[in-house]
Coordinates of C-alpha atoms in Angstrom, one line a residue:
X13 CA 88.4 35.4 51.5
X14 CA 88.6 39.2 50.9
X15 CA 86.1 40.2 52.9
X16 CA 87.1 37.5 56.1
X17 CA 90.0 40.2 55.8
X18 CA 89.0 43.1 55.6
X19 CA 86.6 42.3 58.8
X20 CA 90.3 40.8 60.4
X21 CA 91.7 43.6 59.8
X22 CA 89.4 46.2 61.6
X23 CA 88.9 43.8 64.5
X24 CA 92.3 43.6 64.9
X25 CA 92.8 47.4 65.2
X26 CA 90.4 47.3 67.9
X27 CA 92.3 44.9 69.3
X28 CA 95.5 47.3 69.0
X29 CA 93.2 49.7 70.9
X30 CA 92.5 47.3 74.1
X31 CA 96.2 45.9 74.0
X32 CA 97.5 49.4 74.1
X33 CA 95.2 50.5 76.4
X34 CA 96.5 48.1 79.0
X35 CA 100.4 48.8 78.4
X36 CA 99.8 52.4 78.3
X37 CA 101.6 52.9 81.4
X38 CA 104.3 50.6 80.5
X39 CA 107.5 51.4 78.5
X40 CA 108.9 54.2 78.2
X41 CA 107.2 57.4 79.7
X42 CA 104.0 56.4 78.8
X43 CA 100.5 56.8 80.9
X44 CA 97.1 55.4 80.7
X45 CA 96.1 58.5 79.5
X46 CA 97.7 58.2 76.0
X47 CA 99.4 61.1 73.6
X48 CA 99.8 65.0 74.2
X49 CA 96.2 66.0 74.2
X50 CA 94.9 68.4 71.5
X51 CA 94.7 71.8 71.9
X52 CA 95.8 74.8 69.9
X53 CA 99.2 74.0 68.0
X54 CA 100.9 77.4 68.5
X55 CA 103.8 78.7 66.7
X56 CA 105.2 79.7 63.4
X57 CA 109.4 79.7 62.0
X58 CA 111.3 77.6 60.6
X59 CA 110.7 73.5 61.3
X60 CA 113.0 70.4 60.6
X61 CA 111.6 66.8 59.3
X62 CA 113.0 63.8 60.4
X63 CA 112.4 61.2 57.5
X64 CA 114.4 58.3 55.6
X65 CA 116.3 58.6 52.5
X66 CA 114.3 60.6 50.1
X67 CA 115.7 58.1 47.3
X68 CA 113.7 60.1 44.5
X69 CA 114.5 63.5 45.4
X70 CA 110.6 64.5 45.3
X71 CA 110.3 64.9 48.9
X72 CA 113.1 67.4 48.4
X73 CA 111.1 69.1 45.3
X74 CA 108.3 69.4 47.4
X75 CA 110.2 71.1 50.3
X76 CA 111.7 73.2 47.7
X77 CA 108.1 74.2 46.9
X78 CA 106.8 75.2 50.4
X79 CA 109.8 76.9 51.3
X80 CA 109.5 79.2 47.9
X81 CA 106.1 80.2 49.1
X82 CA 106.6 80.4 53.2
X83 CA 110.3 82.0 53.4
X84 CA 109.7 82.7 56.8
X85 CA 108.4 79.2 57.7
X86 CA 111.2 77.3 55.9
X87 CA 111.4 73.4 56.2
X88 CA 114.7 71.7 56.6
X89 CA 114.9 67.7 55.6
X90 CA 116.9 65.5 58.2
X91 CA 117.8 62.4 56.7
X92 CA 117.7 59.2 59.3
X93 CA 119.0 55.5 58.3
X94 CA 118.0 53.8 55.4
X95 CA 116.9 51.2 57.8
X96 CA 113.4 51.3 59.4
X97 CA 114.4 50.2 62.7
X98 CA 117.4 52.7 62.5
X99 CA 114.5 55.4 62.5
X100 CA 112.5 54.5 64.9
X101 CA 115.7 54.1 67.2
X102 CA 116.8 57.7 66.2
X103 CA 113.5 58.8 66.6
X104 CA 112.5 57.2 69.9
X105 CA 115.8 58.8 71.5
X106 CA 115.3 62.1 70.7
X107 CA 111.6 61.9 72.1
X108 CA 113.0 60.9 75.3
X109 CA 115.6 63.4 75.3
X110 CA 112.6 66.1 75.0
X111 CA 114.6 67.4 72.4
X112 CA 113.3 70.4 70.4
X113 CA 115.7 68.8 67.1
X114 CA 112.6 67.1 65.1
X115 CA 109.7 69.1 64.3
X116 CA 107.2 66.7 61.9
X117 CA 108.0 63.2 61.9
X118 CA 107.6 60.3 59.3
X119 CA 106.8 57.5 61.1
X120 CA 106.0 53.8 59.8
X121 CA 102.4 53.2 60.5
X122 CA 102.5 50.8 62.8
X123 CA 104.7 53.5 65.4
X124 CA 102.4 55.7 65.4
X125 CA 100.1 54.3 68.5
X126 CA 103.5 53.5 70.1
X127 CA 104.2 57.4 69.9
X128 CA 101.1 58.4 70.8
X129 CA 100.6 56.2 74.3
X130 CA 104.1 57.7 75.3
X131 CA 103.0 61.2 74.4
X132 CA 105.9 62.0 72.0
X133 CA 103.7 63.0 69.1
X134 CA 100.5 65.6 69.6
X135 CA 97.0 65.0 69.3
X136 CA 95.8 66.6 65.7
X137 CA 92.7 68.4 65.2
X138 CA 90.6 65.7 62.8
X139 CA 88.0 68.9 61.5
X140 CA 90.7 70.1 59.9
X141 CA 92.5 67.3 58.2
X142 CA 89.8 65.6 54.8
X143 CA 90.1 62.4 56.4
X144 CA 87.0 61.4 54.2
X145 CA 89.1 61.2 51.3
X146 CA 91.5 59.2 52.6
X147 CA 92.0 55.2 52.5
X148 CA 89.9 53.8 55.7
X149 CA 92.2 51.7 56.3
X150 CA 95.4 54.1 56.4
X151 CA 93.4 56.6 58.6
X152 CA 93.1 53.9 61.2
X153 CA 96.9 53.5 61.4
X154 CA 97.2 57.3 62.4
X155 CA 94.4 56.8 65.0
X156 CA 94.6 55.9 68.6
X157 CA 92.1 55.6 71.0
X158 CA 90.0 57.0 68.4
X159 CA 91.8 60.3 68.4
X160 CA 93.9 61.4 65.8
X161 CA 97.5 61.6 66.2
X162 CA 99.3 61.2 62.8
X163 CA 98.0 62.5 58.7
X164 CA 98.3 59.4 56.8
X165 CA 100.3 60.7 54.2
X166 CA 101.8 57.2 52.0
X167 CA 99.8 53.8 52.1
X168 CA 101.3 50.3 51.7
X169 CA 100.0 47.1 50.2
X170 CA 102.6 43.7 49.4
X171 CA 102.4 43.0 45.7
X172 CA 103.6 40.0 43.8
X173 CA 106.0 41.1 40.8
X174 CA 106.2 38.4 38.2
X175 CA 108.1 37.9 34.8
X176 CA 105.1 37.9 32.4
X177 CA 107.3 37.4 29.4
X178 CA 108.7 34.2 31.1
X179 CA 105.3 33.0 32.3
X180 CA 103.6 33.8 28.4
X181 CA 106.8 31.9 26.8
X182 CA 106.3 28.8 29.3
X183 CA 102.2 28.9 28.6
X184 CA 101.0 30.2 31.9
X185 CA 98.5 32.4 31.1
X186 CA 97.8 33.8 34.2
X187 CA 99.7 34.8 37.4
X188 CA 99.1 32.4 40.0
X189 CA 96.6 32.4 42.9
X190 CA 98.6 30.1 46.0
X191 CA 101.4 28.9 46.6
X192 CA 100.9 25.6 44.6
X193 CA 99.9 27.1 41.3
X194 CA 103.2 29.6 41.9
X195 CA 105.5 26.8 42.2
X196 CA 104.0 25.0 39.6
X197 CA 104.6 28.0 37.2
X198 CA 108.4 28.1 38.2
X199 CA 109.0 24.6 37.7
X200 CA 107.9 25.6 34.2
X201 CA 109.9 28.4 33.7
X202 CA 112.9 27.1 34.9
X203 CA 112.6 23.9 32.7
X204 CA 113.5 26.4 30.0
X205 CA 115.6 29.0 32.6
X206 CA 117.6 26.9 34.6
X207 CA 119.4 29.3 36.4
X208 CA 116.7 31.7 37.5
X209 CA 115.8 31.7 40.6
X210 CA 111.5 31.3 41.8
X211 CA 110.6 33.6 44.7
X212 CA 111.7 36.3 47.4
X213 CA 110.4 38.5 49.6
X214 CA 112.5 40.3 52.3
X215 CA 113.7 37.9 54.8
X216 CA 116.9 39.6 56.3
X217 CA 116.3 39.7 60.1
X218 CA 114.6 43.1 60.4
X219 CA 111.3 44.7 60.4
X220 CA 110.9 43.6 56.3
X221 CA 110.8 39.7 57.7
X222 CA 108.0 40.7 60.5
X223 CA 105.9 41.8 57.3
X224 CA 106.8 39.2 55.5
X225 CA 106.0 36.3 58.3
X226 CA 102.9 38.4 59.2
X227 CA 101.7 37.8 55.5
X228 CA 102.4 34.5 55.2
X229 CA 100.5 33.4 58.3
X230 CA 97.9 35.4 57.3
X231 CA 97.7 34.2 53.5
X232 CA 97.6 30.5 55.7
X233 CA 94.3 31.6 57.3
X234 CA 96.2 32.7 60.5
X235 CA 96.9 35.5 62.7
X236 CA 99.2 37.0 64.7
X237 CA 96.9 38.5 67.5
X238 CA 93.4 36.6 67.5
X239 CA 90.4 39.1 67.4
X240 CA 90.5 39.3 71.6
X241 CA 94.1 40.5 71.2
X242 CA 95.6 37.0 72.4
X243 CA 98.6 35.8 70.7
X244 CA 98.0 32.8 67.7
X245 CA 101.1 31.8 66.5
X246 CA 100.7 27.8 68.0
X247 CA 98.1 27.3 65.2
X248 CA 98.3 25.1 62.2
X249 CA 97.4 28.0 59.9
X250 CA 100.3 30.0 61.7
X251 CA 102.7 26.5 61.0
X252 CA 101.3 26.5 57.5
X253 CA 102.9 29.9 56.7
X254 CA 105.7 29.9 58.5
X255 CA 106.8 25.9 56.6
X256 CA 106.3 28.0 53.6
X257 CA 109.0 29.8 53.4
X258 CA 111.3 27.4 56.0
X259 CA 110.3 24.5 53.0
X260 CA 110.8 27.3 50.1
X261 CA 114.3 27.8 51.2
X262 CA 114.7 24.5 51.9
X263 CA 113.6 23.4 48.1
X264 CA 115.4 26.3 46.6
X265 CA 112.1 27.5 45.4
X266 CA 113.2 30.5 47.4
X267 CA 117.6 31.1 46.6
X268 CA 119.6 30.8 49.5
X269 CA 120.3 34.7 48.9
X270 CA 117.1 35.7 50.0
X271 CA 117.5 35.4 53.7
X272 CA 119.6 38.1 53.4
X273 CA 117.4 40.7 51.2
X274 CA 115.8 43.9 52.3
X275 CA 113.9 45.5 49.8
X276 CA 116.3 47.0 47.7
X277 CA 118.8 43.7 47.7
X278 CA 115.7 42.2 46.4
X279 CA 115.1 44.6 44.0
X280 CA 118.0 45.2 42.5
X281 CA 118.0 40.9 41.8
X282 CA 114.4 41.1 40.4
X283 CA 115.7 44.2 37.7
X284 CA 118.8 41.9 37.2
X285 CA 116.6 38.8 35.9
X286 CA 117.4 36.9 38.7
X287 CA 113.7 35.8 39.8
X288 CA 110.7 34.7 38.5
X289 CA 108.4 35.9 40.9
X290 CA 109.1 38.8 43.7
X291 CA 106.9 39.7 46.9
X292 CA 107.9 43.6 47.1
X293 CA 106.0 47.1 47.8
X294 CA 104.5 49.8 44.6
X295 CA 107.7 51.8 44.8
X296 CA 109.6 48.8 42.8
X297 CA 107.7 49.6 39.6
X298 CA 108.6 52.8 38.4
X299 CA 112.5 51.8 39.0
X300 CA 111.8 47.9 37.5
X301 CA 110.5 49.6 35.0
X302 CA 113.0 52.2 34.0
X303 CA 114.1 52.5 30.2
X304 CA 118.0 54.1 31.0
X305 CA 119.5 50.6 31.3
X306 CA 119.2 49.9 35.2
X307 CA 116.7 47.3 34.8
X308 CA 117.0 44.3 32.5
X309 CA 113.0 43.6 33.2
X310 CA 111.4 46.9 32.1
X311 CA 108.7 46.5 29.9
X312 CA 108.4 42.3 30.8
X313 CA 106.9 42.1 34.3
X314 CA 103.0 42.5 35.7
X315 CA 101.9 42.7 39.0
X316 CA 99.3 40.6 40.8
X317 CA 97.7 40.4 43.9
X318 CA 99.8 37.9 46.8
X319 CA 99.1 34.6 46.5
X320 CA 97.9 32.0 49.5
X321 CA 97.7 29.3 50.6
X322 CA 93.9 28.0 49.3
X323 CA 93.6 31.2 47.5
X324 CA 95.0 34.9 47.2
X325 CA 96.8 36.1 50.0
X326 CA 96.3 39.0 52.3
X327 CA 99.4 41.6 52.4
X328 CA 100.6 43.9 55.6
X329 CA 99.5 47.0 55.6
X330 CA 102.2 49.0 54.9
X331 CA 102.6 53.2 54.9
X332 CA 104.0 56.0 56.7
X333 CA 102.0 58.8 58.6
X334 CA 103.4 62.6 59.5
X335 CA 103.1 63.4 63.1
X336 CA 104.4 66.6 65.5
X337 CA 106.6 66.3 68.3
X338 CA 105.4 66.9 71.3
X339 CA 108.8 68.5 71.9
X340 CA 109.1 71.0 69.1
X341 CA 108.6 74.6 68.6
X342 CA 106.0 75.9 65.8
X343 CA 104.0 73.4 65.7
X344 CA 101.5 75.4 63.6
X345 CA 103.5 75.8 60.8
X346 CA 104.0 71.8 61.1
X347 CA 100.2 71.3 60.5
X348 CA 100.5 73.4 57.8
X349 CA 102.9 71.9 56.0
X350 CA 101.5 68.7 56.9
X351 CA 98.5 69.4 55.3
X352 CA 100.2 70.7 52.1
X353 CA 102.5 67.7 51.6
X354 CA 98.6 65.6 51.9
X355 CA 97.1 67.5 49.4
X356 CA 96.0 65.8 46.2
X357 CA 98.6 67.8 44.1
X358 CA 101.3 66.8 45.8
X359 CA 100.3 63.1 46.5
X360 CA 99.8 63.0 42.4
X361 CA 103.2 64.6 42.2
X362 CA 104.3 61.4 45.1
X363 CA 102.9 59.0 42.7
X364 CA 103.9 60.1 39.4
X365 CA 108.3 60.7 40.5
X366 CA 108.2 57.2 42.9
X367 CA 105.2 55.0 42.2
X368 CA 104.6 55.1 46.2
X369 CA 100.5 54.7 46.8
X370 CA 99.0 57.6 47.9
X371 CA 96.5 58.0 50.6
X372 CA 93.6 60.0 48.8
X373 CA 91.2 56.7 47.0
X374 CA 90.3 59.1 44.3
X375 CA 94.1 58.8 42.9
X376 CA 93.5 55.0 42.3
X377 CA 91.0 55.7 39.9
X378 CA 92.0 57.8 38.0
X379 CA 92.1 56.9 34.2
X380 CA 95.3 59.0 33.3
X381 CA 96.8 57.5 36.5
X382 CA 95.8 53.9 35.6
X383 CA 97.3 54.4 32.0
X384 CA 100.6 55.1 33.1
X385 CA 100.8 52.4 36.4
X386 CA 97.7 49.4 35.6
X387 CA 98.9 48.1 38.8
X388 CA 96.9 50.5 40.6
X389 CA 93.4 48.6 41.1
X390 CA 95.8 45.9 42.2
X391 CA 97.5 47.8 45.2
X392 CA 94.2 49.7 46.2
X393 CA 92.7 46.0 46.7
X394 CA 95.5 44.7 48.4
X395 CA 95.5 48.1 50.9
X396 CA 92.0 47.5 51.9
X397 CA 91.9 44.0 52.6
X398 CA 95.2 44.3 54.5
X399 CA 95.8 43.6 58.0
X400 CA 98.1 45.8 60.2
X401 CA 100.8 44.4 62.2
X402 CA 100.6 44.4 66.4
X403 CA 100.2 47.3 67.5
X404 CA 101.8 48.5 70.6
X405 CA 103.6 50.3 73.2
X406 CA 106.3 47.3 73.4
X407 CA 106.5 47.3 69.6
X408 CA 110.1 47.4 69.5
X409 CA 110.1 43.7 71.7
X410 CA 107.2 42.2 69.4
X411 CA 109.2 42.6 66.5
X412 CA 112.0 41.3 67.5
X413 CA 110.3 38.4 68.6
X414 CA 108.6 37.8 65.5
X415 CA 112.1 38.2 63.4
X416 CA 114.0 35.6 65.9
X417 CA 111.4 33.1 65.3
X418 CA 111.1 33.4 61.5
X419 CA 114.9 33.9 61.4
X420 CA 115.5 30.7 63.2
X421 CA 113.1 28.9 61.5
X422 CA 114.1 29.6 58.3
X423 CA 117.9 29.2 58.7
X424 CA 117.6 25.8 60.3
X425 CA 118.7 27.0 63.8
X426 CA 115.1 25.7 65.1
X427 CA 111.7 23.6 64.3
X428 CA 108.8 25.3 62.7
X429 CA 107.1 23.9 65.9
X430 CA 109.9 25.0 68.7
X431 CA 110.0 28.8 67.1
X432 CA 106.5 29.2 67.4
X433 CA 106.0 27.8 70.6
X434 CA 108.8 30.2 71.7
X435 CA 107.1 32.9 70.4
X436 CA 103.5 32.3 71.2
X437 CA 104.7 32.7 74.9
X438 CA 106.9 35.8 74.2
X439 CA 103.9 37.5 72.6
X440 CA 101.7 36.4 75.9
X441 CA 103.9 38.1 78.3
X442 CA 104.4 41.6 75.6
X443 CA 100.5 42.0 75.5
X444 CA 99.8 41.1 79.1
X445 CA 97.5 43.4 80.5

């Protein structure tokens, strides 16, 4: 099953590639030429990054470090919305302002080919960035059209949290492997824990339930975009996963509270010992796991790969990739400090403060690494059997779609059958060519 994915996932980025390729000149601003082409990134001063909440205050550390040694090429932090889709928004409006205000930008993977066909973001010279040591799949989310546009700088892959002290007490002995074996094991657990709830993921109506449908479909055997780039949510393998979490809430397996969880509602009711088993990203662990009181789980959880339907699951890729504006001035001190912030010091420094998976593969093995998060073989599995979401220049209006038919779904407002339907024909007329 691993390998079906990893082959789905690289088909389907060349699927991003034709999709794109025929809304190119769709949307807004973009041509069938794609991104600002390469060519020498000129400048040098001072630069601003436009990122989320940097909720560890490495990112900060970092900057702190650069600026020390470049006093005359000084990097200022601009802190967007917690919320992903808040970002992109932010983001996206300032590109079409052609404002100067964002120099390097932190985008979610799966905006980076958006950026790029509406020439927002610049092409990046690929001899001077080690892809080679990079995660393959990661390097393909900065890609498009087989240029590079984007320095994969944090990687992504869904993990399943679990309470190993409450599966060991209830004589599971392992984590489970589907969806079957994981209710079975809560049904245990809660014969002696009533009141603790099985599973969550994020399912509040927002990008976290796109990943989270996308998952489950493809932990079903199913897809979102069939290897020719056609839409294939009016499958049974797409029903499959979405009934799994409409049934879930509907049994209770998954609490009623969940449909409103983003990652760090979910999070805080994992560390609370509110749920058995939790579908969330690496950065959870170092915080779950934290010894000044916050969590009431450190020290009694695991993590294990998703499970499936018929067998392990296959997670979203996740991650987020550093780009320069097309707009902004000194844009060779932004390649600089690009490359810095990807070197393998200060990914190891990323790691160790937030528990966040690096790009470099060489960080996953290494023993000292391991010791201190065992979860690591774990995630770099998951990453490289993981299948990217649609890509495209419409992205904005495929998510959405995707979140109003899980949403609907799952709160009762609609059939398993009617939301799908609705959006197999919404996705036909987004990736029209």
């Amino acid at each position: 099953m691993m390998g079906k994915a990893r082959v789905r996932g690289a088909a389907l980025l060349a699927v991003a590639a034709v999709v794109l390729a025929g809304c190119g000149d769709s949307g807004s601003g973009g041509d069938g030429g794609g991104g600002a082409a390469a060519g020498a990134l000129e400048g040098r001063g001072p630069i601003k990054f436009a990122t989320g909440k940097d909720t560890s205050g490495n990112m900060q550390k970092l900057v702190d470090q650069w600026n020390k040694d470049h006093p005359d090429e000084k990097v200022e932090i601009v802190e967007l919305p917690e919320a992903a889709d808040e970002q992109r928004n932010q983001m996206i409006q300032n590109a079409q302002a052609k404002s100067k205000e964002f120099t390097v930008l932190n985008l979610d993977v799966v905006w980076t080919a958006e950026f790029a066909a509406n020439r927002w973001v610049v092409e990046l010279p690929q001899d001077e960035i080690d892809l080679d040591s990079l995660l393959e799949p990661a390097v393909n989310t900065a890609k498009y059209r087989d240029k590079l546009y984007a320095v994969p700088m944090y990687s992504d892959g869904g993990l399943l949290y679990y309470r190993k002290d409450l599966l060991d007490a209830a004589g599971v002995a392992e984590p489970p492997k589907t969806w079957a074996e994981m209710k079975d094991a809560c049904a245990k657990v809660q014969a002696k824990n009533a009141s603790i709830g099985c599973y969550a993921g994020q399912f509040d109506k927002y990008e976290g339930l796109t990943v989270n449908f996308s998952e489950a479909v493809q932990s079903a055997g199913g897809s979102i975009l069939d290897e020719s780039g056609k839409p294939t949510v009016n499958t049974q393998e797409a029903k499959d996963g979405l009934n799994f979490l409409v049934e879930g809430l509907k049994s209770k397996e998954i609490p009623q509270a969940a449909i409103t969880y983003k990652e760090e509602e979910g999070r805080r009711a994992f560390q609370d010992g509110q749920l058995v088993f939790h579908r969330q990203w690496p950065y959870q662990y170092a915080l779950a796991n934290a010894t000044d009181g916050s969590s009431k789980v450190a020290g009694k959880f695991a993590v294990a790969p998703l499970p499936g339907k018929d067998g392990p699951g296959v997670s979203t890729l996740g991650g987020h990739n550093f780009a320069i504006s097309a707009f902004a001035d000194n844009k060779a001190t932004a390649l600089d400090f690009i490359k810095f912030f990807n070197s393998e010091e200060a990914q190891r420094s990323n790691l160790l403060a937030t528990s966040q998976a690096p790009t470099r593969a060489n960080l996953y093995d290494d023993a000292e690494l391991q010791e201190q998060f065992p979860y690591l073989p774990t995630l770099k599995e998951s990453i490289l059997n993981a299948v990217p979401r649609p890509q495209a220049v419409k992205y904005g209006d495929v998510t959405a779609a995707m979140q109003e038919a899980a949403y609907g779904a799952m709160t009762g407002e609609k059939s398993t059958d009617d939301a799908l339907n609705e959006l197999q024909s919404k996705l036909e007329s987004l990736t029209a060519q």
